[in-house]
Tab-separated table of N, CA, C and O in Angstrom:
chain	number	residue	atom	x	y	z
A	1	MET	N	5.049	-3.126	15.056
A	1	MET	CA	4.063	-2.497	14.256
A	1	MET	C	4.764	-1.317	13.467
A	1	MET	O	5.508	-0.625	14.015
A	2	ILE	N	4.376	-1.238	12.182
A	2	ILE	CA	4.828	-0.236	11.329
A	2	ILE	C	3.621	0.650	10.888
A	2	ILE	O	2.455	0.105	10.905
A	3	GLU	N	3.805	1.896	10.454
A	3	GLU	CA	2.762	2.669	9.882
A	3	GLU	C	3.146	3.078	8.499
A	3	GLU	O	4.212	3.540	8.156
A	4	VAL	N	2.204	2.847	7.616
A	4	VAL	CA	2.333	2.997	6.170
A	4	VAL	C	1.388	4.169	5.824
A	4	VAL	O	0.172	4.097	6.071
A	5	VAL	N	1.934	5.245	5.117
A	5	VAL	CA	1.075	6.343	4.669
A	5	VAL	C	0.787	6.200	3.184
A	5	VAL	O	1.768	6.033	2.357
A	6	CYS	N	-0.399	6.162	2.825
A	6	CYS	CA	-0.850	6.039	1.474
A	6	CYS	C	-1.459	7.361	0.878
A	6	CYS	O	-2.437	7.798	1.573
A	7	ASN	N	-1.058	7.776	-0.217
A	7	ASN	CA	-1.606	8.961	-0.948
A	7	ASN	C	-2.299	8.564	-2.159
A	7	ASN	O	-1.745	7.947	-2.955
A	8	ASP	N	-3.651	8.978	-2.298
A	8	ASP	CA	-4.355	8.497	-3.434
A	8	ASP	C	-4.514	9.646	-4.549
A	8	ASP	O	-5.199	9.397	-5.531
A	9	HIS	N	-3.836	10.715	-4.333
A	9	HIS	CA	-3.872	11.792	-5.378
A	9	HIS	C	-5.152	12.406	-5.630
A	9	HIS	O	-5.495	13.078	-6.564
A	10	GLN	N	-6.109	12.149	-4.711
A	10	GLN	CA	-7.437	12.807	-4.749
A	10	GLN	C	-7.700	13.581	-3.503
A	10	GLN	O	-8.908	13.741	-3.127
A	11	GLY	N	-6.679	13.935	-2.788
A	11	GLY	CA	-6.846	14.770	-1.561
A	11	GLY	C	-6.945	13.971	-0.358
A	11	GLY	O	-7.119	14.473	0.776
A	12	LYS	N	-6.769	12.543	-0.376
A	12	LYS	CA	-6.814	11.734	0.750
A	12	LYS	C	-5.451	11.139	1.109
A	12	LYS	O	-4.780	10.722	0.191
A	13	LYS	N	-5.062	11.215	2.365
A	13	LYS	CA	-3.916	10.390	2.834
A	13	LYS	C	-4.471	9.378	3.868
A	13	LYS	O	-5.106	9.784	4.763
A	14	VAL	N	-4.026	8.186	3.792
A	14	VAL	CA	-4.486	7.133	4.670
A	14	VAL	C	-3.254	6.578	5.376
A	14	VAL	O	-2.286	6.201	4.805
A	15	CYS	N	-3.458	6.590	6.774
A	15	CYS	CA	-2.342	5.830	7.514
A	15	CYS	C	-2.813	4.504	7.968
A	15	CYS	O	-3.919	4.358	8.604
A	16	VAL	N	-2.042	3.416	7.672
A	16	VAL	CA	-2.351	2.137	8.095
A	16	VAL	C	-1.380	1.507	8.933
A	16	VAL	O	-0.130	1.588	8.714
A	17	LYS	N	-1.768	0.861	10.075
A	17	LYS	CA	-0.838	0.217	10.955
A	17	LYS	C	-0.886	-1.279	10.655
A	17	LYS	O	-1.989	-1.880	10.613
A	18	CYS	N	0.390	-1.830	10.420
A	18	CYS	CA	0.379	-3.208	10.110
A	18	CYS	C	1.743	-3.770	10.642
A	18	CYS	O	2.529	-2.962	11.219
A	19	LYS	N	2.048	-4.968	10.344
A	19	LYS	CA	3.335	-5.595	10.733
A	19	LYS	C	4.097	-5.790	9.492
A	19	LYS	O	3.639	-5.875	8.352
A	20	SER	N	5.446	-5.807	9.684
A	20	SER	CA	6.362	-6.014	8.444
A	20	SER	C	6.259	-7.445	7.921
A	20	SER	O	6.649	-7.709	6.878
A	21	SER	N	5.612	-8.354	8.678
A	21	SER	CA	5.327	-9.742	8.206
A	21	SER	C	3.966	-9.894	7.547
A	21	SER	O	3.630	-10.958	7.053
A	22	ASP	N	3.179	-8.811	7.392
A	22	ASP	CA	2.033	-8.784	6.575
A	22	ASP	C	2.231	-8.808	5.158
A	22	ASP	O	3.313	-8.316	4.690
A	23	THR	N	1.369	-9.371	4.362
A	23	THR	CA	1.483	-9.383	2.952
A	23	THR	C	0.931	-8.046	2.316
A	23	THR	O	0.180	-7.336	3.009
A	24	ILE	N	1.253	-7.820	1.090
A	24	ILE	CA	0.640	-6.646	0.371
A	24	ILE	C	-0.925	-6.798	0.243
A	24	ILE	O	-1.546	-5.732	0.362
A	25	GLY	N	-1.321	-8.021	0.079
A	25	GLY	CA	-2.854	-8.199	-0.003
A	25	GLY	C	-3.531	-7.778	1.255
A	25	GLY	O	-4.588	-7.236	1.302
A	26	VAL	N	-2.952	-8.080	2.415
A	26	VAL	CA	-3.454	-7.657	3.756
A	26	VAL	C	-3.498	-6.119	3.818
A	26	VAL	O	-4.421	-5.576	4.228
A	27	VAL	N	-2.433	-5.544	3.420
A	27	VAL	CA	-2.302	-4.105	3.581
A	27	VAL	C	-3.403	-3.394	2.572
A	27	VAL	O	-3.971	-2.379	2.919
A	28	LYS	N	-3.574	-3.974	1.416
A	28	LYS	CA	-4.527	-3.482	0.509
A	28	LYS	C	-5.909	-3.491	1.167
A	28	LYS	O	-6.803	-2.632	1.052
A	29	LYS	N	-6.255	-4.570	1.818
A	29	LYS	CA	-7.477	-4.724	2.533
A	29	LYS	C	-7.710	-3.770	3.722
A	29	LYS	O	-8.736	-3.233	3.990
A	30	LEU	N	-6.546	-3.407	4.326
A	30	LEU	CA	-6.608	-2.480	5.467
A	30	LEU	C	-6.824	-1.083	4.815
A	30	LEU	O	-7.556	-0.176	5.437
A	31	ILE	N	-6.239	-0.819	3.737
A	31	ILE	CA	-6.446	0.530	2.933
A	31	ILE	C	-7.865	0.625	2.608
A	31	ILE	O	-8.455	1.751	2.718
A	32	VAL	N	-8.433	-0.406	2.068
A	32	VAL	CA	-9.780	-0.406	1.493
A	32	VAL	C	-10.744	-0.216	2.598
A	32	VAL	O	-11.854	0.506	2.442
A	33	ALA	N	-10.447	-0.641	3.848
A	33	ALA	CA	-11.349	-0.421	5.002
A	33	ALA	C	-11.529	1.069	5.283
A	33	ALA	O	-12.555	1.507	5.724
A	34	GLN	N	-10.451	1.872	4.901
A	34	GLN	CA	-10.594	3.315	5.252
A	34	GLN	C	-10.977	4.074	4.023
A	34	GLN	O	-11.567	5.234	4.139
A	35	THR	N	-10.693	3.618	2.872
A	35	THR	CA	-11.133	4.481	1.627
A	35	THR	C	-12.447	4.048	0.994
A	35	THR	O	-13.121	4.861	0.419
A	36	GLY	N	-12.858	2.846	1.163
A	36	GLY	CA	-14.206	2.391	0.635
A	36	GLY	C	-14.180	1.848	-0.820
A	36	GLY	O	-15.196	1.607	-1.402
A	37	THR	N	-12.926	1.671	-1.403
A	37	THR	CA	-12.853	1.064	-2.743
A	37	THR	C	-12.711	-0.354	-2.611
A	37	THR	O	-12.444	-0.930	-1.551
A	38	HIS	N	-12.793	-1.104	-3.661
A	38	HIS	CA	-12.636	-2.569	-3.795
A	38	HIS	C	-11.135	-2.898	-3.751
A	38	HIS	O	-10.386	-2.244	-4.366
A	39	TRP	N	-10.744	-3.936	-3.059
A	39	TRP	CA	-9.354	-4.283	-2.744
A	39	TRP	C	-8.570	-4.531	-4.066
A	39	TRP	O	-7.366	-4.339	-4.091
A	40	ASN	N	-9.169	-5.132	-4.997
A	40	ASN	CA	-8.485	-5.570	-6.207
A	40	ASN	C	-8.418	-4.395	-7.304
A	40	ASN	O	-7.967	-4.517	-8.324
A	41	LYS	N	-8.992	-3.220	-6.888
A	41	LYS	CA	-9.025	-2.078	-7.849
A	41	LYS	C	-7.865	-1.137	-7.490
A	41	LYS	O	-7.683	-0.265	-8.298
A	42	ILE	N	-7.206	-1.327	-6.385
A	42	ILE	CA	-6.184	-0.454	-5.939
A	42	ILE	C	-4.844	-1.065	-6.202
A	42	ILE	O	-4.784	-2.284	-6.167
A	43	ASP	N	-3.846	-0.214	-6.420
A	43	ASP	CA	-2.543	-0.732	-6.711
A	43	ASP	C	-1.494	0.128	-5.955
A	43	ASP	O	-1.091	1.236	-6.553
A	44	PRO	N	-1.093	-0.219	-4.807
A	44	PRO	CA	-0.179	0.616	-4.082
A	44	PRO	C	1.297	0.417	-4.676
A	44	PRO	O	1.678	-0.716	-4.983
A	45	LYS	N	1.937	1.513	-4.808
A	45	LYS	CA	3.347	1.522	-5.357
A	45	LYS	C	4.232	2.457	-4.622
A	45	LYS	O	3.779	3.507	-4.147
A	46	LYS	N	5.565	2.066	-4.549
A	46	LYS	CA	6.532	2.978	-3.900
A	46	LYS	C	6.919	4.005	-4.937
A	46	LYS	O	7.000	5.188	-4.582
A	47	LYS	N	7.255	3.613	-6.101
A	47	LYS	CA	7.436	4.518	-7.254
A	47	LYS	C	6.473	4.062	-8.397
A	47	LYS	O	5.927	3.064	-8.259
A	48	TRP	N	6.336	4.895	-9.330
A	48	TRP	CA	5.371	4.588	-10.359
A	48	TRP	C	5.615	3.312	-11.151
A	48	TRP	O	4.731	2.686	-11.707
A	49	TYR	N	6.893	2.770	-11.154
A	49	TYR	CA	7.253	1.686	-11.897
A	49	TYR	C	7.278	0.345	-10.985
A	49	TYR	O	7.459	-0.702	-11.494
A	50	THR	N	7.166	0.479	-9.693
A	50	THR	CA	7.297	-0.711	-8.796
A	50	THR	C	5.931	-1.438	-8.721
A	50	THR	O	4.944	-0.820	-8.322
A	51	VAL	N	5.897	-2.717	-9.080
A	51	VAL	CA	4.714	-3.476	-9.067
A	51	VAL	C	4.812	-4.420	-7.943
A	51	VAL	O	5.716	-5.202	-7.860
A	52	PHE	N	3.852	-4.349	-6.918
A	52	PHE	CA	3.923	-5.344	-5.761
A	52	PHE	C	3.019	-6.458	-6.065
A	52	PHE	O	1.901	-6.383	-6.597
A	53	LYS	N	3.492	-7.640	-5.677
A	53	LYS	CA	2.675	-8.898	-5.724
A	53	LYS	C	1.883	-8.967	-4.343
A	53	LYS	O	2.470	-8.746	-3.400
A	54	ASP	N	0.647	-9.473	-4.458
A	54	ASP	CA	-0.238	-9.610	-3.281
A	54	ASP	C	0.383	-10.556	-2.203
A	54	ASP	O	0.011	-10.444	-1.061
A	55	HIS	N	1.053	-11.649	-2.623
A	55	HIS	CA	1.518	-12.689	-1.719
A	55	HIS	C	2.789	-12.341	-1.085
A	55	HIS	O	3.244	-13.006	-0.194
A	56	ALA	N	3.525	-11.306	-1.510
A	56	ALA	CA	4.820	-10.951	-1.004
A	56	ALA	C	4.713	-10.222	0.394
A	56	ALA	O	3.710	-9.388	0.592
A	57	LEU	N	5.636	-10.326	1.194
A	57	LEU	CA	5.659	-9.638	2.438
A	57	LEU	C	6.161	-8.218	2.337
A	57	LEU	O	6.871	-7.801	1.422
A	58	LEU	N	5.714	-7.404	3.358
A	58	LEU	CA	6.235	-5.952	3.308
A	58	LEU	C	7.739	-5.854	3.410
A	58	LEU	O	8.337	-5.039	2.857
A	59	GLY	N	8.334	-6.756	4.232
A	59	GLY	CA	9.733	-6.758	4.492
A	59	GLY	C	10.500	-7.196	3.285
A	59	GLY	O	11.642	-6.616	3.012
A	60	ASP	N	9.924	-7.912	2.248
A	60	ASP	CA	10.556	-8.270	1.105
A	60	ASP	C	10.755	-7.016	0.163
A	60	ASP	O	11.774	-6.970	-0.567
A	61	TYR	N	9.866	-6.070	0.273
A	61	TYR	CA	9.930	-4.892	-0.561
A	61	TYR	C	10.566	-3.693	0.218
A	61	TYR	O	10.623	-2.578	-0.266
A	62	GLU	N	11.106	-3.991	1.379
A	62	GLU	CA	11.774	-2.954	2.237
A	62	GLU	C	10.805	-1.849	2.676
A	62	GLU	O	11.234	-0.672	2.577
A	63	ILE	N	9.553	-2.213	2.976
A	63	ILE	CA	8.693	-1.205	3.428
A	63	ILE	C	8.775	-1.151	4.894
A	63	ILE	O	8.590	-2.139	5.528
A	64	HIS	N	9.053	0.067	5.457
A	64	HIS	CA	9.368	0.269	6.824
A	64	HIS	C	8.480	1.245	7.422
A	64	HIS	O	7.583	1.792	6.767
A	65	TYR	N	8.753	1.704	8.632
A	65	TYR	CA	7.927	2.733	9.425
A	65	TYR	C	7.803	4.033	8.651
A	65	TYR	O	8.844	4.599	8.267
A	66	ARG	N	6.567	4.484	8.438
A	66	ARG	CA	6.286	5.866	7.934
A	66	ARG	C	6.672	5.944	6.459
A	66	ARG	O	7.046	7.042	5.963
A	67	ILE	N	6.753	4.874	5.705
A	67	ILE	CA	7.088	5.005	4.294
A	67	ILE	C	5.841	5.487	3.522
A	67	ILE	O	4.719	5.160	3.945
A	68	ASN	N	6.043	6.234	2.432
A	68	ASN	CA	4.859	6.695	1.671
A	68	ASN	C	4.659	5.815	0.548
A	68	ASN	O	5.544	5.606	-0.259
A	69	LEU	N	3.464	5.419	0.398
A	69	LEU	CA	3.060	4.625	-0.871
A	69	LEU	C	2.048	5.410	-1.729
A	69	LEU	O	1.288	6.158	-1.125
A	70	GLU	N	2.069	5.283	-2.916
A	70	GLU	CA	1.228	6.082	-3.801
A	70	GLU	C	0.087	5.031	-4.290
A	70	GLU	O	0.454	3.770	-4.530
A	71	LEU	N	-1.177	5.430	-4.211
A	71	LEU	CA	-2.288	4.567	-4.672
A	71	LEU	C	-2.623	4.787	-6.078
A	71	LEU	O	-2.886	6.019	-6.371
A	72	TYR	N	-2.673	3.799	-6.863
A	72	TYR	CA	-3.124	3.919	-8.282
A	72	TYR	C	-4.327	3.116	-8.400
A	72	TYR	O	-4.397	2.020	-7.797
A	73	PHE	N	-5.277	3.460	-9.229
A	73	PHE	CA	-6.570	2.770	-9.346
A	73	PHE	C	-6.553	2.189	-10.766
A	73	PHE	O	-6.140	2.739	-11.744
A	74	GLN	N	-6.978	0.945	-10.869
A	74	GLN	CA	-7.153	0.194	-12.109
A	74	GLN	C	-8.438	0.482	-12.802
A	74	GLN	O	-9.494	0.536	-12.251
């Protein structure tokens, strides 16, 4: 199990526990369960230019324990 910290730039930080074999789409849905927004309206990024595909695994993007992701809204 890994823990991913997401910052939405609106004063909220969300910690999500998941596996490195989970997809980005699954992590989006876990984030949405805590924030209350729709899952296809958020766009988690490592840096502002990194675009994650929903079907790719966390391990493919080298997302590991306690990494910080930035949440951008579409």
